[in-house]
mmCIF file with all atom_site columns, C-alpha atoms in Angstrom:
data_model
loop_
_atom_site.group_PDB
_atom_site.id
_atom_site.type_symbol
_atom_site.label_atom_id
_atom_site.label_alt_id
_atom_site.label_comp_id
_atom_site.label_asym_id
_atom_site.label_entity_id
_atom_site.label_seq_id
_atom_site.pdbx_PDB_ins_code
_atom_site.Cartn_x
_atom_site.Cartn_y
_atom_site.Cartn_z
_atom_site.occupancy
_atom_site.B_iso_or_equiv
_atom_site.pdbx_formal_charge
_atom_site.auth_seq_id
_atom_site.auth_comp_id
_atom_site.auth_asym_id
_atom_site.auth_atom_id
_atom_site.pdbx_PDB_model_num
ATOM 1   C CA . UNK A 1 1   ? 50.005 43.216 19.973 1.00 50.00 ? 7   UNK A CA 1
ATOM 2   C CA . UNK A 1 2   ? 47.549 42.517 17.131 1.00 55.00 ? 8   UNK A CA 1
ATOM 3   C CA . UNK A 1 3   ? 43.757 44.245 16.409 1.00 50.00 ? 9   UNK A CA 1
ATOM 4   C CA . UNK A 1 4   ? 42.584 45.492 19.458 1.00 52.00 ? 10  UNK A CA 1
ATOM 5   C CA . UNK A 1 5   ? 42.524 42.509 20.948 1.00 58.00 ? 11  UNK A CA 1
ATOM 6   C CA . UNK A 1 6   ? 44.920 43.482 23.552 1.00 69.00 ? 12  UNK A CA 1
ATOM 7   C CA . UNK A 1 7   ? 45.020 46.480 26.040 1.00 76.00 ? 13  UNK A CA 1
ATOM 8   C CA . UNK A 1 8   ? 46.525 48.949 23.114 1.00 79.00 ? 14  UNK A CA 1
ATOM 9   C CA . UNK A 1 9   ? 44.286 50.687 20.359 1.00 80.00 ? 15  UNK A CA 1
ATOM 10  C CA . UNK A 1 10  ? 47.174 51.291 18.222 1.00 83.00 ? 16  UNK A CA 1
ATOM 11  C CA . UNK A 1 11  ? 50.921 50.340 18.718 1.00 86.00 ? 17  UNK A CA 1
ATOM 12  C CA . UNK A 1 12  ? 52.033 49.418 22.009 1.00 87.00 ? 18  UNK A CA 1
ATOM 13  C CA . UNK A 1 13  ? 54.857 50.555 23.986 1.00 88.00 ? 19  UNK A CA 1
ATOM 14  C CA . UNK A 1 14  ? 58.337 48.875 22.619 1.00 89.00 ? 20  UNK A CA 1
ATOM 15  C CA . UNK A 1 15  ? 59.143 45.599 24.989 1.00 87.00 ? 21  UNK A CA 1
ATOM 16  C CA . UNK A 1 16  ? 56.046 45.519 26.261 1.00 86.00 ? 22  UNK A CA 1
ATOM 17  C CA . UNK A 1 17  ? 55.063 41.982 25.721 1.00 86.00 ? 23  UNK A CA 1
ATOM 18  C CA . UNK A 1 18  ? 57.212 38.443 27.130 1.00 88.00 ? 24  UNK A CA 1
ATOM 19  C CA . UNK A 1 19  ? 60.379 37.436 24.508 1.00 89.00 ? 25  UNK A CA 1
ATOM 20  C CA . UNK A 1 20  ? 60.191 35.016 22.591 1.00 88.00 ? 26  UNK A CA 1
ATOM 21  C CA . UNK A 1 21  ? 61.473 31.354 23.053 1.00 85.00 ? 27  UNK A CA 1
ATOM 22  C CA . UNK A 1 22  ? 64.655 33.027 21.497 1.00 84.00 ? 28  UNK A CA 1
ATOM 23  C CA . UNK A 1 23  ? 64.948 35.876 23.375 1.00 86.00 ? 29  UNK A CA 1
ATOM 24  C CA . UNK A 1 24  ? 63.248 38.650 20.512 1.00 90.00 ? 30  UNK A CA 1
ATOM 25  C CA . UNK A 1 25  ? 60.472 41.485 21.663 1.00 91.00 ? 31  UNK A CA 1
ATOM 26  C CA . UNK A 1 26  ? 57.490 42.174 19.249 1.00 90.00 ? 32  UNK A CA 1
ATOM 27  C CA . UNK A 1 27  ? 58.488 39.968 16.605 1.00 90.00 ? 33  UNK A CA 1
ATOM 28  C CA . UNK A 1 28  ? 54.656 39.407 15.526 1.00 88.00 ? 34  UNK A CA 1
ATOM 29  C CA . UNK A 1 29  ? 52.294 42.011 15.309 1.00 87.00 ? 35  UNK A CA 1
ATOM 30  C CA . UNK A 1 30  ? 52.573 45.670 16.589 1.00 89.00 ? 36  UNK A CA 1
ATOM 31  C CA . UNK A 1 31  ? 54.741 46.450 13.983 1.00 91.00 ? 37  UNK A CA 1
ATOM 32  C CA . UNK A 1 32  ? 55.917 44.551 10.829 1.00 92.00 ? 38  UNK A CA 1
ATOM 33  C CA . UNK A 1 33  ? 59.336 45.345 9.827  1.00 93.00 ? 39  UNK A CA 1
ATOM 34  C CA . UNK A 1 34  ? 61.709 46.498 7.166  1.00 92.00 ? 40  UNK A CA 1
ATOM 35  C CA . UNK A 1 35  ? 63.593 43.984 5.111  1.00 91.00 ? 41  UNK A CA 1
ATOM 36  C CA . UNK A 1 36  ? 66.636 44.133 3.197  1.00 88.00 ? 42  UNK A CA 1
ATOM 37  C CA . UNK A 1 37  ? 65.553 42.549 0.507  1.00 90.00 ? 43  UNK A CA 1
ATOM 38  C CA . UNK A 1 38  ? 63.594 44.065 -2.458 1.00 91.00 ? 44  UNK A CA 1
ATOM 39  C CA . UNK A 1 39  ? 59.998 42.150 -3.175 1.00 91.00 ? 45  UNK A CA 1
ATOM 40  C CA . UNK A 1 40  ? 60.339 39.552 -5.954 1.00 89.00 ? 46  UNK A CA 1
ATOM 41  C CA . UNK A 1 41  ? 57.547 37.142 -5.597 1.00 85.00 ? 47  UNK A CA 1
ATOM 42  C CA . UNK A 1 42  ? 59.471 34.482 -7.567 1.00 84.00 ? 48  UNK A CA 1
ATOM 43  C CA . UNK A 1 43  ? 63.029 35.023 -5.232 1.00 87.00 ? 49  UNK A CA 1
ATOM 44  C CA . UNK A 1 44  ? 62.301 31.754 -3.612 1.00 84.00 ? 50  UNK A CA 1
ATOM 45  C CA . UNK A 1 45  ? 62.223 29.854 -6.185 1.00 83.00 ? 51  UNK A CA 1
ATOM 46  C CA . UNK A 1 46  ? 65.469 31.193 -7.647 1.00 83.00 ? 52  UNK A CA 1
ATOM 47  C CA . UNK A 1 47  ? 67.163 28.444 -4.804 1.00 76.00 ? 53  UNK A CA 1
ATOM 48  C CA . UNK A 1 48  ? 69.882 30.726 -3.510 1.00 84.00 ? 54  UNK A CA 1
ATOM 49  C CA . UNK A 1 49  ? 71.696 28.488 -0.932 1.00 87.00 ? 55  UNK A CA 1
ATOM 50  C CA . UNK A 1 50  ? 73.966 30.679 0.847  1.00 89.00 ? 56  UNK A CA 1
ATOM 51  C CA . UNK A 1 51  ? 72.693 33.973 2.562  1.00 87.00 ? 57  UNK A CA 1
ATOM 52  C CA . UNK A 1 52  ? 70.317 34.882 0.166  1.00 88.00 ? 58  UNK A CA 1
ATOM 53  C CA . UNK A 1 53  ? 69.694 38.193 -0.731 1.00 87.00 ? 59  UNK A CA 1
ATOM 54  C CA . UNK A 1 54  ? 67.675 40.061 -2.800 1.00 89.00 ? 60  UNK A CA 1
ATOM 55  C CA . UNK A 1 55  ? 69.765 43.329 -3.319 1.00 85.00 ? 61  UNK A CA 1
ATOM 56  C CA . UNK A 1 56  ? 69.251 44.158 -6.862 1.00 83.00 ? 62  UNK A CA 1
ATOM 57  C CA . UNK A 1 57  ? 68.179 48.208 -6.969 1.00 82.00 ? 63  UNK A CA 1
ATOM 58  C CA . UNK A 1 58  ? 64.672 48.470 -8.108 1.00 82.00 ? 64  UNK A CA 1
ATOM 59  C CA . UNK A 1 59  ? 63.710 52.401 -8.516 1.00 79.00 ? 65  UNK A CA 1
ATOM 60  C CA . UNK A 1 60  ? 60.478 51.632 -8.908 1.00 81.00 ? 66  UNK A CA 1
ATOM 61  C CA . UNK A 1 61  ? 60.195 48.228 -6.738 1.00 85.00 ? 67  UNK A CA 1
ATOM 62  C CA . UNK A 1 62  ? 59.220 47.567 -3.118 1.00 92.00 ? 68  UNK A CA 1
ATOM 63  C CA . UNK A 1 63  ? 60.862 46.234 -0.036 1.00 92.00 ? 69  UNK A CA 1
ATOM 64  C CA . UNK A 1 64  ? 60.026 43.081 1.828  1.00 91.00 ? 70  UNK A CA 1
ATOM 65  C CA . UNK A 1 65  ? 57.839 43.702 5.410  1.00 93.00 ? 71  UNK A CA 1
ATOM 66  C CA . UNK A 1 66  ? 57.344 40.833 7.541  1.00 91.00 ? 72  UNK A CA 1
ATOM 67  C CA . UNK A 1 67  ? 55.960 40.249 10.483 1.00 89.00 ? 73  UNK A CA 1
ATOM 68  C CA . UNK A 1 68  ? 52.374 41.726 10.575 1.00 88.00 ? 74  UNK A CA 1
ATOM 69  C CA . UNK A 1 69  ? 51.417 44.431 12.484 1.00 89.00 ? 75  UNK A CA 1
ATOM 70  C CA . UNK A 1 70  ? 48.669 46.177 14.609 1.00 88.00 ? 76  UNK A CA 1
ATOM 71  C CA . UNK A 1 71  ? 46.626 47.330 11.245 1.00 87.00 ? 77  UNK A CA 1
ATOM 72  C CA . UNK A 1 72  ? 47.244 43.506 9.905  1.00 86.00 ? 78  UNK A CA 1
ATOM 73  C CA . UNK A 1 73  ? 43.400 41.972 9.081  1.00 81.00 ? 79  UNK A CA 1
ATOM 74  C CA . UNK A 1 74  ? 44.289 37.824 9.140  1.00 80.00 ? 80  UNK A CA 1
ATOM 75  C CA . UNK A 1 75  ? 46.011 35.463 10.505 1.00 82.00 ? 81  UNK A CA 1
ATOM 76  C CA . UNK A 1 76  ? 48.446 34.672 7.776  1.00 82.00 ? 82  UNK A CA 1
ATOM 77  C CA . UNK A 1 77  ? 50.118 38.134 8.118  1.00 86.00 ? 83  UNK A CA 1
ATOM 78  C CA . UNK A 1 78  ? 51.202 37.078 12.205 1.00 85.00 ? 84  UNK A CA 1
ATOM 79  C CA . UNK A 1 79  ? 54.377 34.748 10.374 1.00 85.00 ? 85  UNK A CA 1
ATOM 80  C CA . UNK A 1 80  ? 57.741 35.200 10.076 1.00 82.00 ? 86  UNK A CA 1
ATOM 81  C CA . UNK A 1 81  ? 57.272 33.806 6.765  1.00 84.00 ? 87  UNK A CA 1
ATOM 82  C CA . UNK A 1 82  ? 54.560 36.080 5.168  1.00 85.00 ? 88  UNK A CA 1
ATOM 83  C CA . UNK A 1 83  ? 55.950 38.315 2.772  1.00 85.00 ? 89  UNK A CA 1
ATOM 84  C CA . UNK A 1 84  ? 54.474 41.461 2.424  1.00 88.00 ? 90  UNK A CA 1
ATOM 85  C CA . UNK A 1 85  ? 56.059 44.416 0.595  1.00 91.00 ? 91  UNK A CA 1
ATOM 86  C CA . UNK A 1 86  ? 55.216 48.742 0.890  1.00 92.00 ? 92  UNK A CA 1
ATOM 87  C CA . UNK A 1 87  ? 57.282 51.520 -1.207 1.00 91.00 ? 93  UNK A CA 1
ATOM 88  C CA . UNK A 1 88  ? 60.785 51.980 0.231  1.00 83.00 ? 94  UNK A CA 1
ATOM 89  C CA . UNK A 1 89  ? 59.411 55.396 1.474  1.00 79.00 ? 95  UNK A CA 1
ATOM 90  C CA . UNK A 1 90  ? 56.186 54.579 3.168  1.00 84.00 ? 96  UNK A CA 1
ATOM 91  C CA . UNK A 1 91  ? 55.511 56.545 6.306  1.00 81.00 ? 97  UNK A CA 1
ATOM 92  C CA . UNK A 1 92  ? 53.073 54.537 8.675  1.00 86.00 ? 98  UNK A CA 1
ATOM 93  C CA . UNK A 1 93  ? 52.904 53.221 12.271 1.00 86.00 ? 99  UNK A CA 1
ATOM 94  C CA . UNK A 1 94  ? 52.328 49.949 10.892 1.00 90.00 ? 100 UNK A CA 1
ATOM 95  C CA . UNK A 1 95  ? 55.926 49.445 10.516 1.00 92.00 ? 101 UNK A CA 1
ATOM 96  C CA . UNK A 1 96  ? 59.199 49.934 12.255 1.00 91.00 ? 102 UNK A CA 1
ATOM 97  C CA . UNK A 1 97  ? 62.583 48.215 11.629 1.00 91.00 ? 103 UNK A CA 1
ATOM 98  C CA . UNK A 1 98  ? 65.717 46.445 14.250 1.00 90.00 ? 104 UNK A CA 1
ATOM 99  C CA . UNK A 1 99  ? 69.233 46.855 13.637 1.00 86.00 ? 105 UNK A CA 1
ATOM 100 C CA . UNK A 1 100 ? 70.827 43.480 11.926 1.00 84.00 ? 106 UNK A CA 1
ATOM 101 C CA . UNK A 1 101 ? 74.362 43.702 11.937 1.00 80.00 ? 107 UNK A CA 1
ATOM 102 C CA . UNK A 1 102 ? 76.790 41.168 10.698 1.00 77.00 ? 108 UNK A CA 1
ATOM 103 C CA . UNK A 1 103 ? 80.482 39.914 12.336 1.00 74.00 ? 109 UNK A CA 1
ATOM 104 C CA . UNK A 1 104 ? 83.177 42.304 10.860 1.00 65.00 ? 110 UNK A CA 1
ATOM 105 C CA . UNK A 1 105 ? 86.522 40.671 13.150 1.00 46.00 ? 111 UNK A CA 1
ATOM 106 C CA . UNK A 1 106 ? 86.159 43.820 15.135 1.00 44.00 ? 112 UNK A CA 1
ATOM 107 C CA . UNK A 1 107 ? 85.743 45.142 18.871 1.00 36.00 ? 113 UNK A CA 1
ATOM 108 C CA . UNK A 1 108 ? 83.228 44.223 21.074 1.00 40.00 ? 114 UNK A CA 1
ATOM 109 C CA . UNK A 1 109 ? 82.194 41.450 17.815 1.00 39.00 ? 115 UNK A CA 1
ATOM 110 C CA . UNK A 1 110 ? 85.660 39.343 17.662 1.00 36.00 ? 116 UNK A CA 1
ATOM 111 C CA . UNK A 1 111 ? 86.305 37.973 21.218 1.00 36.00 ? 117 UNK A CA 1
ATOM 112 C CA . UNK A 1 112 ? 82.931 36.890 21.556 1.00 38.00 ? 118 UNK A CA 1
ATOM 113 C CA . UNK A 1 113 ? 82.352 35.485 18.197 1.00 37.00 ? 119 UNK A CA 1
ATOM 114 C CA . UNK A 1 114 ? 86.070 33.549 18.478 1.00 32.00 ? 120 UNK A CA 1
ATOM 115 C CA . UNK A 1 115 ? 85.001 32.229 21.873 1.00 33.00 ? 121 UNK A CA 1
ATOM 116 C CA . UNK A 1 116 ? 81.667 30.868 20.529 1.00 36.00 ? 122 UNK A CA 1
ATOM 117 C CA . UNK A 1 117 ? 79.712 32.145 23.200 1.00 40.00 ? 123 UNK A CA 1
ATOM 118 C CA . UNK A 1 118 ? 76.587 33.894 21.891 1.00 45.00 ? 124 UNK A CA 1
ATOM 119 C CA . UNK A 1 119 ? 76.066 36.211 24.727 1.00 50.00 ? 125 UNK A CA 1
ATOM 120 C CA . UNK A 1 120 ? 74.113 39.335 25.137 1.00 51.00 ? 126 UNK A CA 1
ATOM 121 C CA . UNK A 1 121 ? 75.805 42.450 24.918 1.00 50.00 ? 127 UNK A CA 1
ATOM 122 C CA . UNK A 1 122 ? 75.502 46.474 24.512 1.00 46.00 ? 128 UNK A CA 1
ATOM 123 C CA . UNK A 1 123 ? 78.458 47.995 22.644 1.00 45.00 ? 129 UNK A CA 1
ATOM 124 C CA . UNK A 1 124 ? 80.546 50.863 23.991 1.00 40.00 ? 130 UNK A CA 1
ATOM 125 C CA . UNK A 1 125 ? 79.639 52.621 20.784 1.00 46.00 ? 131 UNK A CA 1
ATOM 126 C CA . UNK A 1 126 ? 75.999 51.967 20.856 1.00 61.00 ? 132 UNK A CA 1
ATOM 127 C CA . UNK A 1 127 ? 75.007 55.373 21.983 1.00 66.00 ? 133 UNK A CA 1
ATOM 128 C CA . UNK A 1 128 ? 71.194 54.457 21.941 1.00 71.00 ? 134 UNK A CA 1
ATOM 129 C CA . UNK A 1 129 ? 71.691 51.633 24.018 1.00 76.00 ? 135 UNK A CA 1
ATOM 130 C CA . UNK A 1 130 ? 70.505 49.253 21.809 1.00 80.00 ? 136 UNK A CA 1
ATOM 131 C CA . UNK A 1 131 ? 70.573 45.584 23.295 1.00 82.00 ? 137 UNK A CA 1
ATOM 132 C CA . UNK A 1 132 ? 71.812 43.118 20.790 1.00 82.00 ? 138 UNK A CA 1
ATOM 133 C CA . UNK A 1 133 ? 71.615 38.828 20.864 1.00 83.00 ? 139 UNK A CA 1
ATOM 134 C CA . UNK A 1 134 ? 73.879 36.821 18.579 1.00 82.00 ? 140 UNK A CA 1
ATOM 135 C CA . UNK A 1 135 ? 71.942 34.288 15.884 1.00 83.00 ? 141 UNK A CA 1
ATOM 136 C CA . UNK A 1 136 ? 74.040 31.202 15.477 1.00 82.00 ? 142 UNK A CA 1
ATOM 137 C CA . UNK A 1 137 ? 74.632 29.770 11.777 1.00 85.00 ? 143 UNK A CA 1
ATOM 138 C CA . UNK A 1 138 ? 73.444 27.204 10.294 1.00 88.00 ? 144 UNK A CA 1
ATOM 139 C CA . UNK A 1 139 ? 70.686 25.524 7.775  1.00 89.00 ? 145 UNK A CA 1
ATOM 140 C CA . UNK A 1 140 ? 67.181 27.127 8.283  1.00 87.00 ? 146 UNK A CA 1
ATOM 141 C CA . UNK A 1 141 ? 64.182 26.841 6.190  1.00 84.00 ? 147 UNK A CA 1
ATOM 142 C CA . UNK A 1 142 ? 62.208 29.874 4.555  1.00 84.00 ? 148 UNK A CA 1
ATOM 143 C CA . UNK A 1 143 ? 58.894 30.549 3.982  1.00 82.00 ? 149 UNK A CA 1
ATOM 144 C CA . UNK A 1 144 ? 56.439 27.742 3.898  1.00 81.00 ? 150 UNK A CA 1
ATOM 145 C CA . UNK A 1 145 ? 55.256 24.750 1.815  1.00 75.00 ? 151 UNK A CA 1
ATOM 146 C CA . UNK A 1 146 ? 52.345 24.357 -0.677 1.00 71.00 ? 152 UNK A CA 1
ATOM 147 C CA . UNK A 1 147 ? 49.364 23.256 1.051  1.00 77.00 ? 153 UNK A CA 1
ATOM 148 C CA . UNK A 1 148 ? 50.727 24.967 4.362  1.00 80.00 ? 154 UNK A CA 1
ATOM 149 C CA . UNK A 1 149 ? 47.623 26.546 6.150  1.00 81.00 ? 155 UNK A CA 1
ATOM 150 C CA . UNK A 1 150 ? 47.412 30.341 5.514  1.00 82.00 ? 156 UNK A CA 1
ATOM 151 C CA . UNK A 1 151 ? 50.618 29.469 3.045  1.00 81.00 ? 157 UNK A CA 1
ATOM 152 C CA . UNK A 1 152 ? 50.637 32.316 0.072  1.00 81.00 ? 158 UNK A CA 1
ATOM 153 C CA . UNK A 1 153 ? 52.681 31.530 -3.006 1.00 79.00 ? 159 UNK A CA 1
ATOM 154 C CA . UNK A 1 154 ? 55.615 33.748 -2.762 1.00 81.00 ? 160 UNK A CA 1
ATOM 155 C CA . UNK A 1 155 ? 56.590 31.817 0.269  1.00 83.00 ? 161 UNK A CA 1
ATOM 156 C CA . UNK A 1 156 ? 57.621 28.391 -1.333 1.00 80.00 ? 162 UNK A CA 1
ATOM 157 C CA . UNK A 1 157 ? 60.547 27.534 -3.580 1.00 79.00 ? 163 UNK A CA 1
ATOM 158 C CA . UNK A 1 158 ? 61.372 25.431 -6.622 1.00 76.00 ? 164 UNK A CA 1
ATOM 159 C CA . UNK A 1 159 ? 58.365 22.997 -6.657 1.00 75.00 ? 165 UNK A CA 1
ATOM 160 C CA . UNK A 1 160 ? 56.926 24.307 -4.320 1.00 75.00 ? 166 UNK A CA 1
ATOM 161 C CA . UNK A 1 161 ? 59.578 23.027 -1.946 1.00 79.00 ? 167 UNK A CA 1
ATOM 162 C CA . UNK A 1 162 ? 60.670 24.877 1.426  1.00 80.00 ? 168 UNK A CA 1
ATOM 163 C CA . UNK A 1 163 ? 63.056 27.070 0.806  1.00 82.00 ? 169 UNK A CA 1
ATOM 164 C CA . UNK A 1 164 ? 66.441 25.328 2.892  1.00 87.00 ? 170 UNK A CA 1
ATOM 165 C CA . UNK A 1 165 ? 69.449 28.489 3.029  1.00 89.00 ? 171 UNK A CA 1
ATOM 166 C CA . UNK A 1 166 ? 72.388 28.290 4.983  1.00 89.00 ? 172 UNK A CA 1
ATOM 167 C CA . UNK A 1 167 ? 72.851 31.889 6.913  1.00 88.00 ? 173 UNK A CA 1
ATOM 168 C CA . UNK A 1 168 ? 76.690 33.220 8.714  1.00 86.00 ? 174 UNK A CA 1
ATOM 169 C CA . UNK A 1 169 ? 75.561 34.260 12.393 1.00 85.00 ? 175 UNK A CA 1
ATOM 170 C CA . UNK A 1 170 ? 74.707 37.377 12.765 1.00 83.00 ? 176 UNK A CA 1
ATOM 171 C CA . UNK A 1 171 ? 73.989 40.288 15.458 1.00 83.00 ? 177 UNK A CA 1
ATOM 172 C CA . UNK A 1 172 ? 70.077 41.377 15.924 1.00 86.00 ? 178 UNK A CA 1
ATOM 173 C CA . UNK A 1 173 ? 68.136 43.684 18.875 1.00 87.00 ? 179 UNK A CA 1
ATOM 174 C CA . UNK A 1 174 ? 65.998 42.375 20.933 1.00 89.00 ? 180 UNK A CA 1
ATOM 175 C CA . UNK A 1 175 ? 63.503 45.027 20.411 1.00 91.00 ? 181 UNK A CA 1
ATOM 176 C CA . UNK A 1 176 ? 62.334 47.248 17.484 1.00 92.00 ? 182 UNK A CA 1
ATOM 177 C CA . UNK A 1 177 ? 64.226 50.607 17.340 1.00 89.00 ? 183 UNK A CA 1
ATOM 178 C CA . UNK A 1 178 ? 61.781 53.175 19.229 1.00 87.00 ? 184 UNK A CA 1
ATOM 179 C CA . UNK A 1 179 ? 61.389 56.858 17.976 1.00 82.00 ? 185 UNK A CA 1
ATOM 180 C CA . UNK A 1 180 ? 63.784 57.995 20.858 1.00 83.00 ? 186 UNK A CA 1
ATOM 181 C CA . UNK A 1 181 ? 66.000 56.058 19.588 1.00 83.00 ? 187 UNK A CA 1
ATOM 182 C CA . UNK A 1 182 ? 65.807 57.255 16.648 1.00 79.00 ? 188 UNK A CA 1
ATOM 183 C CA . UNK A 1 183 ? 65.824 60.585 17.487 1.00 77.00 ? 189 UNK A CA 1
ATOM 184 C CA . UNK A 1 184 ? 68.989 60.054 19.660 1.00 79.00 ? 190 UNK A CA 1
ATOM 185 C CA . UNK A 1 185 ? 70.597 58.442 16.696 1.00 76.00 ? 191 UNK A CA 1
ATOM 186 C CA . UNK A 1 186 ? 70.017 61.553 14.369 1.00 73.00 ? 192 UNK A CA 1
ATOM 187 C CA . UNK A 1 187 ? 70.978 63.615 16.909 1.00 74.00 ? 193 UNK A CA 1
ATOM 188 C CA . UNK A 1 188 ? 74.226 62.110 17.449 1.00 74.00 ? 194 UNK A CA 1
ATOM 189 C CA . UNK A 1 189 ? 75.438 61.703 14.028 1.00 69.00 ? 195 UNK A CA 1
ATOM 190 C CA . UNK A 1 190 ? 74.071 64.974 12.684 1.00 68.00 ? 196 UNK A CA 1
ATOM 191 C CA . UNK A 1 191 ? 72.061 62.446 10.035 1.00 65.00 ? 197 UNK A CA 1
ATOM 192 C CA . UNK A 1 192 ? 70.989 64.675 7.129  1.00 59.00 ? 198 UNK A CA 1
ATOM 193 C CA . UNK A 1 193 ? 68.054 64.172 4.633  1.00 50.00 ? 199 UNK A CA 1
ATOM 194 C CA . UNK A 1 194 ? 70.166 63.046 1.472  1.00 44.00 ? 200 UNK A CA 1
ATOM 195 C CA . UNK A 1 195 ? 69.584 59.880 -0.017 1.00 43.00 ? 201 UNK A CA 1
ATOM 196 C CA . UNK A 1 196 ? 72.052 56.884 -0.381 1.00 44.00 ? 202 UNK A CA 1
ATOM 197 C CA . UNK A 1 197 ? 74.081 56.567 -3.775 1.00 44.00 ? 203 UNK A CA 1
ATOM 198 C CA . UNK A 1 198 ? 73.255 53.729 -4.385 1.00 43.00 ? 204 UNK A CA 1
ATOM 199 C CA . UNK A 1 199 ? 69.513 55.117 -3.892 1.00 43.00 ? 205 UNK A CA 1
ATOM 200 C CA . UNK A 1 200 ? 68.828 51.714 -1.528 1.00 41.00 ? 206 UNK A CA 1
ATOM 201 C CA . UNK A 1 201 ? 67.584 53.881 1.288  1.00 41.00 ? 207 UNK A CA 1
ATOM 202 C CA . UNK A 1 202 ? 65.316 57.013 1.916  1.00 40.00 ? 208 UNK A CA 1
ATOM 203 C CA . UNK A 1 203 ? 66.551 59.210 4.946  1.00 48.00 ? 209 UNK A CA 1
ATOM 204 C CA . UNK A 1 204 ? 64.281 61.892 6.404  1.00 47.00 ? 210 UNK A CA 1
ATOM 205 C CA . UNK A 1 205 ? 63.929 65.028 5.078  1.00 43.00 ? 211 UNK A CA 1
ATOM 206 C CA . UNK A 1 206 ? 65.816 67.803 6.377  1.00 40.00 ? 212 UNK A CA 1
ATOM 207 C CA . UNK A 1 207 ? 62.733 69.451 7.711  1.00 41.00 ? 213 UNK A CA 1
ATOM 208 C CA . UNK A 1 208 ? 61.342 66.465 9.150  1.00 40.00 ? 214 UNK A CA 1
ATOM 209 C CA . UNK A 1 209 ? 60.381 67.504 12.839 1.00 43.00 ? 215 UNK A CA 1
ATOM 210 C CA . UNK A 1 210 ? 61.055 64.328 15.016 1.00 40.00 ? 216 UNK A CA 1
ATOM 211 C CA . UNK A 1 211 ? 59.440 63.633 17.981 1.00 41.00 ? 217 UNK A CA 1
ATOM 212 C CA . UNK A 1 212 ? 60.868 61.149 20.889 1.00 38.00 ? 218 UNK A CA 1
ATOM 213 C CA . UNK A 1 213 ? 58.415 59.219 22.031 1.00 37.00 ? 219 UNK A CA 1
#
């Protein structure tokens, strides 16, 4: 879903559109998504080897969004390795975040982890059924070279060199979380609108009236 190119003047439903080759809904376009990491347009080039993160607190700084989304205007933004970055509080359609989690030794992770068998699963505990695929680890490049088509410069690393990181497996969903789930989530742990200590993320506001959609 990108434009208005498509059947959808705005977002389209979650899911809507085929998977992937690896199994992942609406990774381009519709909605761009949250990152972890705070925006540093020289990170790259820092050459962080080993599940790089950029996690140093910036009150004032920005969060990464990849992706793209239906607002995007080019080309370059429908990558998994454009970096884009909005305040940590921005409120728009034009982006959404899915759950990331990584192996912690414990129930339902372990015995499927220890068995090396990356199948699909939905936790006993997920109580917004929230369908989860396992990412293998290994080597994997970031971002893009110099002289890439559509390349931008935060994208490449020392020399202008892809980025090559080695990342621990880790747990992703399929989809985007959708507003019901959302919704379902708040409702379930009684989430409140306080803010994190360590200030890294914004909950809604107490008076926030949320709509499942």
């Amino acid at each position: 879903n990108f434009s208005s190119l498509d059947a959808f003047p705005a977002l389209a439903p979650v899911g809507r559109f085929p998977a992937n080759a690896f199994g992942f809904r609406d990774m381009i376009g519709n909605a761009a998504e949250w990152c972890q990491d705070w925006a540093d347009a020289q990170y790259y080039s820092k050459g962080e080897y080993r599940n790089p993160l950029n996690a140093t607190i910036q009150p004032e700084g920005t969060k990464i969004v990849r992706g793209g989304s239906w607002r995007s205007e080019g080309l370059w933004e429908y990558r998994s390795a454009d970096r884009a970055d909005a305040p940590r509080d921005a409120r728009t359609t034009a982006i959404g975040f899915r759950i990331c989690r990584m192996p912690d030794g414990t129930a339902p992770y372990a015995d499927v982890i220890v068995n090396g068998v990356g199948e699909d699963y939905e936790a006993e505990a997920n109580t917004i059924h929230l369908r989860m695929k396992w990412i293998h680890g290994g080597e994997t490049i970031l971002g893009s070279p110099a002289g890439s088509p559509m390349a931008r410069p935060n994208e490449q690393g020392l020399g202008g060199a892809v980025p090559v990181v080695r990342m621990t497996g880790f747990w992703l969903s399929e989809t985007e979380v959708t507003n019901a789930q959302y919704f379902d989530f708040v409702a379930d742990k009684a989430y409140e609108g306080v803010r994190d200590s360590d200030a890294n993320f914004l909950r809604h506001a107490p008076d926030l009236q949320l709509t499942a959609e």
